[in-house]
C-alpha positions as a Markdown table, in Angstrom:
| # | Residue | x | y | z |
|---|---|---|---|---|
| 1 | Gln | 28.9 | -7.1 | -30.5 |
| 2 | Val | 31.0 | -6.9 | -33.7 |
| 3 | Gln | 29.9 | -5.6 | -37.1 |
| 4 | Leu | 31.7 | -6.6 | -40.3 |
| 5 | Val | 31.3 | -4.7 | -43.6 |
| 6 | Glu | 32.7 | -6.1 | -46.8 |
| 7 | Thr | 33.6 | -3.9 | -49.8 |
| 8 | Gly | 35.5 | -4.3 | -53.0 |
| 9 | Gly | 33.4 | -6.6 | -55.1 |
| 10 | Gly | 32.5 | -6.0 | -58.7 |
| 11 | Leu | 32.2 | -7.3 | -62.2 |
| 12 | Val | 35.5 | -8.1 | -63.9 |
| 13 | Gln | 36.8 | -10.2 | -66.8 |
| 14 | Ala | 38.7 | -13.5 | -66.4 |
| 15 | Gly | 42.3 | -12.9 | -65.5 |
| 16 | Asp | 41.6 | -9.7 | -63.7 |
| 17 | Ser | 42.2 | -8.9 | -60.0 |
| 18 | Leu | 40.1 | -7.6 | -57.2 |
| 19 | Arg | 40.8 | -6.8 | -53.6 |
| 20 | Leu | 38.1 | -7.4 | -51.0 |
| 21 | Ser | 38.1 | -5.6 | -47.7 |
| 22 | Cys | 36.3 | -6.5 | -44.5 |
| 23 | Ala | 36.2 | -3.8 | -41.8 |
| 24 | Ala | 35.4 | -4.8 | -38.3 |
| 25 | Ser | 34.2 | -2.8 | -35.3 |
| 26 | Gly | 35.2 | -3.7 | -31.8 |
| 27 | Arg | 38.2 | -3.6 | -29.5 |
| 28 | Thr | 39.3 | -7.2 | -29.8 |
| 29 | Phe | 39.8 | -7.7 | -33.5 |
| 30 | Asn | 43.2 | -9.2 | -33.0 |
| 31 | Thr | 41.8 | -12.0 | -30.9 |
| 32 | Tyr | 39.6 | -13.3 | -33.7 |
| 33 | Ser | 40.5 | -15.5 | -36.6 |
| 34 | Met | 39.0 | -14.1 | -39.8 |
| 35 | Ala | 37.9 | -15.9 | -42.9 |
| 36 | Trp | 36.4 | -15.4 | -46.3 |
| 37 | Phe | 33.6 | -17.6 | -47.5 |
| 38 | Arg | 31.8 | -17.5 | -50.8 |
| 39 | Gln | 28.4 | -18.7 | -51.9 |
| 40 | Ala | 27.6 | -19.2 | -55.6 |
| 41 | Pro | 24.0 | -19.5 | -56.9 |
| 42 | Gly | 22.6 | -22.9 | -56.0 |
| 43 | Lys | 25.6 | -23.9 | -53.9 |
| 44 | Glu | 26.3 | -23.9 | -50.2 |
| 45 | Arg | 28.7 | -21.5 | -48.6 |
| 46 | Glu | 32.3 | -22.5 | -49.0 |
| 47 | Leu | 35.4 | -21.5 | -47.0 |
| 48 | Val | 37.9 | -19.7 | -49.2 |
| 49 | Ala | 40.6 | -18.5 | -46.9 |
| 50 | Ala | 41.3 | -17.9 | -43.2 |
| 51 | Ile | 43.8 | -16.1 | -41.1 |
| 52 | Ser | 44.6 | -16.3 | -37.4 |
| 53 | Gly | 44.5 | -13.3 | -35.1 |
| 54 | Val | 48.0 | -12.0 | -35.7 |
| 55 | Gly | 48.4 | -13.6 | -39.1 |
| 56 | Gly | 50.6 | -16.5 | -38.2 |
| 57 | Asn | 48.3 | -19.2 | -39.5 |
| 58 | Ile | 46.7 | -19.2 | -42.9 |
| 59 | Tyr | 44.4 | -21.5 | -44.8 |
| 60 | Tyr | 43.3 | -21.6 | -48.4 |
| 61 | Thr | 41.0 | -23.9 | -50.2 |
| 62 | Asp | 42.7 | -25.8 | -53.0 |
| 63 | Ser | 40.9 | -24.0 | -55.8 |
| 64 | Val | 42.4 | -20.6 | -54.9 |
| 65 | Lys | 45.9 | -21.5 | -53.8 |
| 66 | Gly | 48.5 | -19.5 | -55.7 |
| 67 | Arg | 45.8 | -17.0 | -56.9 |
| 68 | Phe | 44.3 | -15.5 | -53.7 |
| 69 | Thr | 46.1 | -14.0 | -50.7 |
| 70 | Ile | 44.4 | -13.3 | -47.3 |
| 71 | Ser | 46.0 | -10.7 | -45.0 |
| 72 | Arg | 45.0 | -8.4 | -42.1 |
| 73 | Asp | 45.9 | -5.1 | -40.7 |
| 74 | Asn | 44.9 | -5.2 | -37.1 |
| 75 | Ala | 45.7 | -1.4 | -36.6 |
| 76 | Lys | 42.9 | -0.8 | -39.1 |
| 77 | Asn | 40.6 | -3.6 | -37.9 |
| 78 | Thr | 40.5 | -4.9 | -41.5 |
| 79 | Val | 41.0 | -8.2 | -43.3 |
| 80 | Tyr | 41.7 | -8.4 | -47.0 |
| 81 | Leu | 41.4 | -10.9 | -49.8 |
| 82 | Gln | 43.6 | -10.2 | -52.8 |
| 83 | Met | 42.2 | -12.1 | -55.7 |
| 84 | Asn | 44.4 | -12.5 | -58.8 |
| 85 | Ser | 43.8 | -14.5 | -62.0 |
| 86 | Leu | 40.1 | -14.6 | -61.4 |
| 87 | Lys | 38.1 | -17.3 | -63.1 |
| 88 | Pro | 34.4 | -17.5 | -63.9 |
| 89 | Gly | 34.2 | -20.2 | -61.2 |
| 90 | Asp | 35.1 | -17.6 | -58.6 |
| 91 | Thr | 31.8 | -15.8 | -59.2 |
| 92 | Ala | 29.9 | -15.7 | -55.9 |
| 93 | Val | 28.9 | -13.5 | -53.0 |
| 94 | Tyr | 31.9 | -13.3 | -50.7 |
| 95 | Tyr | 31.3 | -13.0 | -47.0 |
| 96 | Cys | 33.8 | -12.4 | -44.1 |
| 97 | Gly | 33.4 | -14.0 | -40.8 |
| 98 | Ala | 35.0 | -13.8 | -37.3 |
| 99 | Asn | 35.8 | -16.9 | -35.4 |
| 100 | Arg | 37.4 | -17.0 | -31.9 |
| 101 | Phe | 39.6 | -20.0 | -32.7 |
| 102 | Phe | 41.6 | -20.7 | -35.9 |
| 103 | Tyr | 41.2 | -24.5 | -35.4 |
| 104 | Ala | 37.5 | -24.1 | -35.9 |
| 105 | Val | 37.5 | -22.0 | -39.1 |
| 106 | Ala | 36.2 | -24.8 | -41.3 |
| 107 | Leu | 33.0 | -25.0 | -39.2 |
| 108 | Met | 30.5 | -22.5 | -40.3 |
| 109 | Thr | 28.6 | -22.9 | -37.1 |
| 110 | Ser | 31.6 | -21.8 | -35.1 |
| 111 | Tyr | 31.5 | -18.2 | -36.4 |
| 112 | Asp | 30.4 | -15.4 | -34.0 |
| 113 | Tyr | 29.9 | -12.7 | -36.6 |
| 114 | Trp | 29.2 | -12.4 | -40.4 |
| 115 | Gly | 29.3 | -9.5 | -42.8 |
| 116 | Gln | 26.5 | -8.8 | -45.3 |
| 117 | Gly | 28.5 | -10.0 | -48.4 |
| 118 | Thr | 29.9 | -8.4 | -51.5 |
| 119 | Gln | 29.2 | -9.7 | -55.0 |
| 120 | Val | 32.1 | -10.8 | -57.2 |
| 121 | Thr | 31.2 | -11.6 | -60.8 |
| 122 | Val | 33.9 | -12.9 | -63.3 |
| 123 | Ser | 33.0 | -13.0 | -67.0 |
| 124 | Ser | 34.6 | -15.2 | -69.5 |
């Protein structure tokens, strides 16, 4: 069993930056692809970014390309989401998830573990 804990959310102004962290328990962190999803009020959960076990494969949704960077530090069992040039449309609860296979990261039902979420609010 793996536990994921997200931190780093907050209330910021448009154009500001935030760095989210997701700390994982367990011995096999490097065998999991990790992803960040977000869910805005009234909308379904959306894949934002994903990274494979050793960082060789990365995915970003079009709306965050050039602004967000996903990375991981396997020695710390932690995945990060650096968010720059934040927009009000980025406002959501951000969740991290662990998936055994990078190929399946777009499928919410393929995730084995989820964090509790951290709120990101971007004011205009």
